[in-house]
């Protein structure tokens, strides 16, 4: 399934008053990640700078920070987002 198909499927699921979470999970699992689908959503905010510390000294760097990018507003019931991390960053 391509990203456009995933968006269409999730919108269809959320069109109902009662949402089956397992059905949403299955739709997400069926999507095969393809950078050509989502590359234009993968943006970093150039105004966000990494602020950290070493040996109790504050420093500023140019490392790309975590950014959330909206892919689909989900007919007002959900937001589909692409989360981006810079090199050597990860989710907790």
PDB file of N, CA and C in Angstrom:
ATOM      1  N   UNK A   1       0.845  -1.177   0.000  1.00  0.00           N
ATOM      2  CA  UNK A   1       0.000   0.000   0.000  1.00  0.00           C
ATOM      3  C   UNK A   1       0.894   1.245   0.000  1.00  0.00           C
ATOM      4  N   UNK A   2       0.559   2.225  -0.823  1.00  0.00           N
ATOM      5  CA  UNK A   2       1.266   3.496  -0.870  1.00  0.00           C
ATOM      6  C   UNK A   2       0.697   4.427   0.191  1.00  0.00           C
ATOM      7  N   UNK A   3       1.390   5.542   0.452  1.00  0.00           N
ATOM      8  CA  UNK A   3       0.951   6.491   1.460  1.00  0.00           C
ATOM      9  C   UNK A   3      -0.440   7.031   1.159  1.00  0.00           C
ATOM     10  N   UNK A   4      -0.725   7.321  -0.092  1.00  0.00           N
ATOM     11  CA  UNK A   4      -2.060   7.823  -0.465  1.00  0.00           C
ATOM     12  C   UNK A   4      -3.133   6.791  -0.120  1.00  0.00           C
ATOM     13  N   UNK A   5      -2.819   5.515  -0.309  1.00  0.00           N
ATOM     14  CA  UNK A   5      -3.755   4.452   0.046  1.00  0.00           C
ATOM     15  C   UNK A   5      -3.951   4.348   1.547  1.00  0.00           C
ATOM     16  N   UNK A   6      -2.863   4.516   2.295  1.00  0.00           N
ATOM     17  CA  UNK A   6      -2.958   4.495   3.752  1.00  0.00           C
ATOM     18  C   UNK A   6      -3.837   5.641   4.245  1.00  0.00           C
ATOM     19  N   UNK A   7      -3.611   6.829   3.713  1.00  0.00           N
ATOM     20  CA  UNK A   7      -4.416   7.985   4.116  1.00  0.00           C
ATOM     21  C   UNK A   7      -5.888   7.738   3.822  1.00  0.00           C
ATOM     22  N   UNK A   8      -6.178   7.233   2.633  1.00  0.00           N
ATOM     23  CA  UNK A   8      -7.566   6.952   2.254  1.00  0.00           C
ATOM     24  C   UNK A   8      -8.186   5.906   3.178  1.00  0.00           C
ATOM     25  N   UNK A   9      -7.433   4.864   3.492  1.00  0.00           N
ATOM     26  CA  UNK A   9      -7.943   3.787   4.353  1.00  0.00           C
ATOM     27  C   UNK A   9      -8.210   4.286   5.767  1.00  0.00           C
ATOM     28  N   UNK A  10      -7.281   5.056   6.325  1.00  0.00           N
ATOM     29  CA  UNK A  10      -7.465   5.559   7.688  1.00  0.00           C
ATOM     30  C   UNK A  10      -8.629   6.544   7.730  1.00  0.00           C
ATOM     31  N   UNK A  11      -8.769   7.374   6.723  1.00  0.00           N
ATOM     32  CA  UNK A  11      -9.932   8.277   6.674  1.00  0.00           C
ATOM     33  C   UNK A  11     -11.233   7.486   6.643  1.00  0.00           C
ATOM     34  N   UNK A  12     -11.236   6.402   5.891  1.00  0.00           N
ATOM     35  CA  UNK A  12     -12.423   5.545   5.812  1.00  0.00           C
ATOM     36  C   UNK A  12     -12.752   4.951   7.186  1.00  0.00           C
ATOM     37  N   UNK A  13     -11.740   4.484   7.876  1.00  0.00           N
ATOM     38  CA  UNK A  13     -11.945   3.896   9.209  1.00  0.00           C
ATOM     39  C   UNK A  13     -12.492   4.943  10.171  1.00  0.00           C
ATOM     40  N   UNK A  14     -11.940   6.161  10.136  1.00  0.00           N
ATOM     41  CA  UNK A  14     -12.360   7.214  11.052  1.00  0.00           C
ATOM     42  C   UNK A  14     -13.658   7.890  10.627  1.00  0.00           C
ATOM     43  N   UNK A  15     -14.219   7.514   9.486  1.00  0.00           N
ATOM     44  CA  UNK A  15     -15.505   8.062   9.061  1.00  0.00           C
ATOM     45  C   UNK A  15     -16.635   7.533   9.939  1.00  0.00           C
ATOM     46  N   UNK A  16     -16.393   6.398  10.577  1.00  0.00           N
ATOM     47  CA  UNK A  16     -17.398   5.803  11.459  1.00  0.00           C
ATOM     48  C   UNK A  16     -17.387   6.497  12.818  1.00  0.00           C
ATOM     49  N   UNK A  17     -18.523   6.429  13.511  1.00  0.00           N
ATOM     50  CA  UNK A  17     -18.597   7.007  14.857  1.00  0.00           C
ATOM     51  C   UNK A  17     -17.753   6.221  15.841  1.00  0.00           C
ATOM     52  N   UNK A  18     -17.685   4.911  15.655  1.00  0.00           N
ATOM     53  CA  UNK A  18     -16.892   4.052  16.531  1.00  0.00           C
ATOM     54  C   UNK A  18     -15.696   3.540  15.742  1.00  0.00           C
ATOM     55  N   UNK A  19     -14.503   3.790  16.253  1.00  0.00           N
ATOM     56  CA  UNK A  19     -13.273   3.419  15.544  1.00  0.00           C
ATOM     57  C   UNK A  19     -12.675   2.160  16.158  1.00  0.00           C
ATOM     58  N   UNK A  20     -12.376   1.203  15.307  1.00  0.00           N
ATOM     59  CA  UNK A  20     -11.736  -0.038  15.730  1.00  0.00           C
ATOM     60  C   UNK A  20     -10.214   0.183  15.683  1.00  0.00           C
ATOM     61  N   UNK A  21      -9.611   0.296  16.854  1.00  0.00           N
ATOM     62  CA  UNK A  21      -8.179   0.572  16.947  1.00  0.00           C
ATOM     63  C   UNK A  21      -7.364  -0.527  16.269  1.00  0.00           C
ATOM     64  N   UNK A  22      -7.801  -1.757  16.362  1.00  0.00           N
ATOM     65  CA  UNK A  22      -7.080  -2.856  15.712  1.00  0.00           C
ATOM     66  C   UNK A  22      -7.094  -2.699  14.196  1.00  0.00           C
ATOM     67  N   UNK A  23      -8.181  -2.176  13.660  1.00  0.00           N
ATOM     68  CA  UNK A  23      -8.272  -1.952  12.218  1.00  0.00           C
ATOM     69  C   UNK A  23      -7.291  -0.843  11.797  1.00  0.00           C
ATOM     70  N   UNK A  24      -7.166   0.178  12.622  1.00  0.00           N
ATOM     71  CA  UNK A  24      -6.191   1.243  12.344  1.00  0.00           C
ATOM     72  C   UNK A  24      -4.782   0.663  12.372  1.00  0.00           C
ATOM     73  N   UNK A  25      -4.491  -0.149  13.373  1.00  0.00           N
ATOM     74  CA  UNK A  25      -3.165  -0.764  13.481  1.00  0.00           C
ATOM     75  C   UNK A  25      -2.870  -1.629  12.266  1.00  0.00           C
ATOM     76  N   UNK A  26      -3.849  -2.418  11.823  1.00  0.00           N
ATOM     77  CA  UNK A  26      -3.640  -3.269  10.644  1.00  0.00           C
ATOM     78  C   UNK A  26      -3.343  -2.420   9.401  1.00  0.00           C
ATOM     79  N   UNK A  27      -4.075  -1.327   9.247  1.00  0.00           N
ATOM     80  CA  UNK A  27      -3.843  -0.452   8.094  1.00  0.00           C
ATOM     81  C   UNK A  27      -2.433   0.127   8.140  1.00  0.00           C
ATOM     82  N   UNK A  28      -1.997   0.551   9.319  1.00  0.00           N
ATOM     83  CA  UNK A  28      -0.648   1.105   9.459  1.00  0.00           C
ATOM     84  C   UNK A  28       0.408   0.036   9.166  1.00  0.00           C
ATOM     85  N   UNK A  29       0.175  -1.183   9.617  1.00  0.00           N
ATOM     86  CA  UNK A  29       1.130  -2.265   9.394  1.00  0.00           C
ATOM     87  C   UNK A  29       1.203  -2.678   7.929  1.00  0.00           C
ATOM     88  N   UNK A  30       0.118  -2.499   7.192  1.00  0.00           N
ATOM     89  CA  UNK A  30       0.096  -2.857   5.774  1.00  0.00           C
ATOM     90  C   UNK A  30       0.868  -1.862   4.910  1.00  0.00           C
ATOM     91  N   UNK A  31       1.062  -0.656   5.428  1.00  0.00           N
ATOM     92  CA  UNK A  31       1.814   0.342   4.671  1.00  0.00           C
ATOM     93  C   UNK A  31       3.288  -0.041   4.658  1.00  0.00           C
ATOM     94  N   UNK A  32       3.856  -0.119   3.490  1.00  0.00           N
ATOM     95  CA  UNK A  32       5.278  -0.403   3.319  1.00  0.00           C
ATOM     96  C   UNK A  32       5.981   0.926   3.078  1.00  0.00           C
ATOM     97  N   UNK A  33       6.815   1.320   4.016  1.00  0.00           N
ATOM     98  CA  UNK A  33       7.488   2.613   3.944  1.00  0.00           C
ATOM     99  C   UNK A  33       8.266   2.764   2.644  1.00  0.00           C
ATOM    100  N   UNK A  34       8.044   3.873   1.969  1.00  0.00           N
ATOM    101  CA  UNK A  34       8.722   4.183   0.722  1.00  0.00           C
ATOM    102  C   UNK A  34       9.104   5.662   0.774  1.00  0.00           C
ATOM    103  N   UNK A  35      10.390   5.977   0.834  1.00  0.00           N
ATOM    104  CA  UNK A  35      10.815   7.378   0.914  1.00  0.00           C
ATOM    105  C   UNK A  35      10.221   8.268  -0.179  1.00  0.00           C
ATOM    106  N   UNK A  36       9.949   7.715  -1.349  1.00  0.00           N
ATOM    107  CA  UNK A  36       9.338   8.521  -2.405  1.00  0.00           C
ATOM    108  C   UNK A  36       7.939   8.998  -2.006  1.00  0.00           C
ATOM    109  N   UNK A  37       7.259   8.244  -1.137  1.00  0.00           N
ATOM    110  CA  UNK A  37       5.932   8.627  -0.644  1.00  0.00           C
ATOM    111  C   UNK A  37       5.993   9.809   0.321  1.00  0.00           C
ATOM    112  N   UNK A  38       6.965   9.801   1.201  1.00  0.00           N
ATOM    113  CA  UNK A  38       6.950  10.759   2.313  1.00  0.00           C
ATOM    114  C   UNK A  38       8.099  11.758   2.330  1.00  0.00           C
ATOM    115  N   UNK A  39       9.024  11.656   1.385  1.00  0.00           N
ATOM    116  CA  UNK A  39      10.216  12.520   1.395  1.00  0.00           C
ATOM    117  C   UNK A  39       9.864  14.004   1.486  1.00  0.00           C
ATOM    118  N   UNK A  40       8.846  14.454   0.754  1.00  0.00           N
ATOM    119  CA  UNK A  40       8.521  15.886   0.774  1.00  0.00           C
ATOM    120  C   UNK A  40       7.905  16.332   2.103  1.00  0.00           C
ATOM    121  N   UNK A  41       7.487  15.381   2.944  1.00  0.00           N
ATOM    122  CA  UNK A  41       6.996  15.716   4.281  1.00  0.00           C
ATOM    123  C   UNK A  41       8.133  15.775   5.299  1.00  0.00           C
ATOM    124  N   UNK A  42       9.278  15.207   4.971  1.00  0.00           N
ATOM    125  CA  UNK A  42      10.405  15.112   5.908  1.00  0.00           C
ATOM    126  C   UNK A  42      11.174  16.427   5.911  1.00  0.00           C
ATOM    127  N   UNK A  43      10.716  17.352   6.710  1.00  0.00           N
ATOM    128  CA  UNK A  43      11.321  18.678   6.797  1.00  0.00           C
ATOM    129  C   UNK A  43      11.842  18.926   8.204  1.00  0.00           C
ATOM    130  N   UNK A  44      12.946  19.637   8.299  1.00  0.00           N
ATOM    131  CA  UNK A  44      13.484  20.070   9.583  1.00  0.00           C
ATOM    132  C   UNK A  44      13.361  21.577   9.665  1.00  0.00           C
ATOM    133  N   UNK A  45      13.041  22.085  10.823  1.00  0.00           N
ATOM    134  CA  UNK A  45      12.920  23.517  11.039  1.00  0.00           C
ATOM    135  C   UNK A  45      14.313  24.109  11.219  1.00  0.00           C
ATOM    136  N   UNK A  46      14.769  24.952  10.289  1.00  0.00           N
ATOM    137  CA  UNK A  46      16.128  25.507  10.392  1.00  0.00           C
ATOM    138  C   UNK A  46      16.279  26.481  11.563  1.00  0.00           C
ATOM    139  N   UNK A  47      15.167  26.895  12.162  1.00  0.00           N
ATOM    140  CA  UNK A  47      15.230  27.821  13.286  1.00  0.00           C
ATOM    141  C   UNK A  47      15.375  27.117  14.627  1.00  0.00           C
ATOM    142  N   UNK A  48      15.325  25.805  14.622  1.00  0.00           N
ATOM    143  CA  UNK A  48      15.486  25.046  15.859  1.00  0.00           C
ATOM    144  C   UNK A  48      16.939  24.599  15.967  1.00  0.00           C
ATOM    145  N   UNK A  49      17.571  24.935  17.044  1.00  0.00           N
ATOM    146  CA  UNK A  49      18.959  24.557  17.270  1.00  0.00           C
ATOM    147  C   UNK A  49      19.046  23.649  18.481  1.00  0.00           C
ATOM    148  N   UNK A  50      19.995  22.788  18.457  1.00  0.00           N
ATOM    149  CA  UNK A  50      20.239  21.894  19.584  1.00  0.00           C
ATOM    150  C   UNK A  50      20.865  22.691  20.722  1.00  0.00           C
ATOM    151  N   UNK A  51      20.310  22.559  21.895  1.00  0.00           N
ATOM    152  CA  UNK A  51      20.886  23.191  23.081  1.00  0.00           C
ATOM    153  C   UNK A  51      21.232  22.061  24.039  1.00  0.00           C
ATOM    154  N   UNK A  52      22.467  21.983  24.423  1.00  0.00           N
ATOM    155  CA  UNK A  52      22.892  20.903  25.300  1.00  0.00           C
ATOM    156  C   UNK A  52      23.921  21.383  26.290  1.00  0.00           C
ATOM    157  N   UNK A  53      24.508  20.440  26.973  1.00  0.00           N
ATOM    158  CA  UNK A  53      25.539  20.821  27.924  1.00  0.00           C
ATOM    159  C   UNK A  53      26.606  19.741  27.997  1.00  0.00           C
ATOM    160  N   UNK A  54      27.784  20.160  28.307  1.00  0.00           N
ATOM    161  CA  UNK A  54      28.888  19.258  28.537  1.00  0.00           C
ATOM    162  C   UNK A  54      29.741  19.856  29.642  1.00  0.00           C
ATOM    163  N   UNK A  55      30.093  19.050  30.600  1.00  0.00           N
ATOM    164  CA  UNK A  55      30.876  19.534  31.744  1.00  0.00           C
ATOM    165  C   UNK A  55      30.242  20.782  32.357  1.00  0.00           C
ATOM    166  N   UNK A  56      28.916  20.777  32.442  1.00  0.00           N
ATOM    167  CA  UNK A  56      28.130  21.849  33.053  1.00  0.00           C
ATOM    168  C   UNK A  56      28.211  23.168  32.286  1.00  0.00           C
ATOM    169  N   UNK A  57      28.612  23.138  31.032  1.00  0.00           N
ATOM    170  CA  UNK A  57      28.633  24.344  30.204  1.00  0.00           C
ATOM    171  C   UNK A  57      27.593  24.196  29.108  1.00  0.00           C
ATOM    172  N   UNK A  58      26.794  25.219  28.950  1.00  0.00           N
ATOM    173  CA  UNK A  58      25.746  25.229  27.933  1.00  0.00           C
ATOM    174  C   UNK A  58      26.367  25.496  26.571  1.00  0.00           C
ATOM    175  N   UNK A  59      25.909  24.791  25.540  1.00  0.00           N
ATOM    176  CA  UNK A  59      26.390  25.081  24.193  1.00  0.00           C
ATOM    177  C   UNK A  59      25.234  25.005  23.217  1.00  0.00           C
ATOM    178  N   UNK A  60      25.392  25.667  22.100  1.00  0.00           N
ATOM    179  CA  UNK A  60      24.413  25.656  21.029  1.00  0.00           C
ATOM    180  C   UNK A  60      25.058  24.995  19.826  1.00  0.00           C
ATOM    181  N   UNK A  61      24.305  24.187  19.155  1.00  0.00           N
ATOM    182  CA  UNK A  61      24.836  23.512  17.987  1.00  0.00           C
ATOM    183  C   UNK A  61      23.891  23.654  16.812  1.00  0.00           C
ATOM    184  N   UNK A  62      24.297  23.141  15.697  1.00  0.00           N
ATOM    185  CA  UNK A  62      23.468  23.224  14.498  1.00  0.00           C
ATOM    186  C   UNK A  62      22.846  21.883  14.162  1.00  0.00           C
ATOM    187  N   UNK A  63      22.886  20.947  15.123  1.00  0.00           N
ATOM    188  CA  UNK A  63      22.286  19.638  14.892  1.00  0.00           C
ATOM    189  C   UNK A  63      20.779  19.798  14.639  1.00  0.00           C
ATOM    190  N   UNK A  64      20.253  19.066  13.698  1.00  0.00           N
ATOM    191  CA  UNK A  64      18.827  19.111  13.407  1.00  0.00           C
ATOM    192  C   UNK A  64      18.035  18.531  14.572  1.00  0.00           C
ATOM    193  N   UNK A  65      17.023  19.245  14.992  1.00  0.00           N
ATOM    194  CA  UNK A  65      16.219  18.803  16.121  1.00  0.00           C
ATOM    195  C   UNK A  65      14.995  18.048  15.645  1.00  0.00           C
ATOM    196  N   UNK A  66      14.417  17.337  16.549  1.00  0.00           N
ATOM    197  CA  UNK A  66      13.176  16.599  16.318  1.00  0.00           C
ATOM    198  C   UNK A  66      12.115  17.546  15.764  1.00  0.00           C
ATOM    199  N   UNK A  67      11.429  17.120  14.711  1.00  0.00           N
ATOM    200  CA  UNK A  67      10.376  17.928  14.096  1.00  0.00           C
ATOM    201  C   UNK A  67       9.189  17.033  13.757  1.00  0.00           C
ATOM    202  N   UNK A  68       7.991  17.549  14.025  1.00  0.00           N
ATOM    203  CA  UNK A  68       6.757  16.850  13.646  1.00  0.00           C
ATOM    204  C   UNK A  68       6.200  17.525  12.398  1.00  0.00           C
ATOM    205  N   UNK A  69       5.875  16.727  11.382  1.00  0.00           N
ATOM    206  CA  UNK A  69       5.388  17.256  10.108  1.00  0.00           C
ATOM    207  C   UNK A  69       4.013  16.675   9.801  1.00  0.00           C
ATOM    208  N   UNK A  70       3.047  17.550   9.591  1.00  0.00           N
ATOM    209  CA  UNK A  70       1.678  17.120   9.309  1.00  0.00           C
ATOM    210  C   UNK A  70       1.582  16.520   7.909  1.00  0.00           C
ATOM    211  N   UNK A  71       1.034  15.314   7.823  1.00  0.00           N
ATOM    212  CA  UNK A  71       0.822  14.627   6.549  1.00  0.00           C
ATOM    213  C   UNK A  71      -0.646  14.724   6.148  1.00  0.00           C
ATOM    214  N   UNK A  72      -1.554  14.544   7.130  1.00  0.00           N
ATOM    215  CA  UNK A  72      -2.990  14.576   6.848  1.00  0.00           C
ATOM    216  C   UNK A  72      -3.743  15.011   8.099  1.00  0.00           C
ATOM    217  N   UNK A  73      -4.706  15.900   7.934  1.00  0.00           N
ATOM    218  CA  UNK A  73      -5.499  16.383   9.079  1.00  0.00           C
ATOM    219  C   UNK A  73      -6.567  15.390   9.502  1.00  0.00           C
ATOM    220  N   UNK A  74      -6.756  14.348   8.747  1.00  0.00           N
ATOM    221  CA  UNK A  74      -7.620  13.249   9.159  1.00  0.00           C
ATOM    222  C   UNK A  74      -9.053  13.601   9.435  1.00  0.00           C
ATOM    223  N   UNK A  75      -9.693  14.300   8.564  1.00  0.00           N
ATOM    224  CA  UNK A  75     -11.101  14.690   8.656  1.00  0.00           C
ATOM    225  C   UNK A  75     -11.501  15.192  10.046  1.00  0.00           C
ATOM    226  N   UNK A  76     -10.579  15.860  10.715  1.00  0.00           N
ATOM    227  CA  UNK A  76     -10.860  16.465  12.014  1.00  0.00           C
ATOM    228  C   UNK A  76     -10.859  15.511  13.193  1.00  0.00           C
ATOM    229  N   UNK A  77     -10.600  14.224  12.955  1.00  0.00           N
ATOM    230  CA  UNK A  77     -10.645  13.233  14.035  1.00  0.00           C
ATOM    231  C   UNK A  77      -9.263  12.737  14.457  1.00  0.00           C
ATOM    232  N   UNK A  78      -8.260  12.978  13.649  1.00  0.00           N
ATOM    233  CA  UNK A  78      -6.895  12.535  13.964  1.00  0.00           C
ATOM    234  C   UNK A  78      -5.932  13.361  13.117  1.00  0.00           C
ATOM    235  N   UNK A  79      -4.672  13.288  13.433  1.00  0.00           N
ATOM    236  CA  UNK A  79      -3.618  13.880  12.617  1.00  0.00           C
ATOM    237  C   UNK A  79      -2.610  12.788  12.302  1.00  0.00           C
ATOM    238  N   UNK A  80      -2.283  12.657  11.032  1.00  0.00           N
ATOM    239  CA  UNK A  80      -1.236  11.730  10.611  1.00  0.00           C
ATOM    240  C   UNK A  80       0.028  12.567  10.440  1.00  0.00           C
ATOM    241  N   UNK A  81       1.080  12.205  11.194  1.00  0.00           N
ATOM    242  CA  UNK A  81       2.288  13.010  11.200  1.00  0.00           C
ATOM    243  C   UNK A  81       3.522  12.168  10.916  1.00  0.00           C
ATOM    244  N   UNK A  82       4.504  12.805  10.304  1.00  0.00           N
ATOM    245  CA  UNK A  82       5.809  12.186  10.087  1.00  0.00           C
ATOM    246  C   UNK A  82       6.761  12.827  11.087  1.00  0.00           C
ATOM    247  N   UNK A  83       7.363  12.016  11.933  1.00  0.00           N
ATOM    248  CA  UNK A  83       8.285  12.504  12.951  1.00  0.00           C
ATOM    249  C   UNK A  83       9.703  12.348  12.431  1.00  0.00           C
ATOM    250  N   UNK A  84      10.490  13.415  12.520  1.00  0.00           N
ATOM    251  CA  UNK A  84      11.857  13.409  12.000  1.00  0.00           C
ATOM    252  C   UNK A  84      12.850  13.706  13.109  1.00  0.00           C
ATOM    253  N   UNK A  85      13.891  12.925  13.140  1.00  0.00           N
ATOM    254  CA  UNK A  85      14.993  13.128  14.075  1.00  0.00           C
ATOM    255  C   UNK A  85      16.254  13.380  13.271  1.00  0.00           C
ATOM    256  N   UNK A  86      17.160  14.170  13.822  1.00  0.00           N
ATOM    257  CA  UNK A  86      18.459  14.385  13.194  1.00  0.00           C
ATOM    258  C   UNK A  86      19.349  13.172  13.434  1.00  0.00           C
ATOM    259  N   UNK A  87      20.533  13.178  12.849  1.00  0.00           N
ATOM    260  CA  UNK A  87      21.474  12.058  13.038  1.00  0.00           C
ATOM    261  C   UNK A  87      21.751  11.804  14.508  1.00  0.00           C
ATOM    262  N   UNK A  88      21.841  10.582  14.869  1.00  0.00           N
ATOM    263  CA  UNK A  88      22.114  10.074  16.223  1.00  0.00           C
ATOM    264  C   UNK A  88      21.036  10.413  17.238  1.00  0.00           C
ATOM    265  N   UNK A  89      19.858  10.848  16.779  1.00  0.00           N
ATOM    266  CA  UNK A  89      18.750  11.099  17.711  1.00  0.00           C
ATOM    267  C   UNK A  89      17.793   9.918  17.636  1.00  0.00           C
ATOM    268  N   UNK A  90      17.021   9.705  18.703  1.00  0.00           N
ATOM    269  CA  UNK A  90      16.077   8.589  18.736  1.00  0.00           C
ATOM    270  C   UNK A  90      14.932   8.916  19.669  1.00  0.00           C
ATOM    271  N   UNK A  91      13.889   8.154  19.552  1.00  0.00           N
ATOM    272  CA  UNK A  91      12.733   8.284  20.432  1.00  0.00           C
ATOM    273  C   UNK A  91      13.014   7.525  21.726  1.00  0.00           C
ATOM    274  N   UNK A  92      12.498   8.034  22.802  1.00  0.00           N
ATOM    275  CA  UNK A  92      12.695   7.363  24.095  1.00  0.00           C
ATOM    276  C   UNK A  92      11.749   6.200  24.245  1.00  0.00           C
TER     277      UNK A  92
END
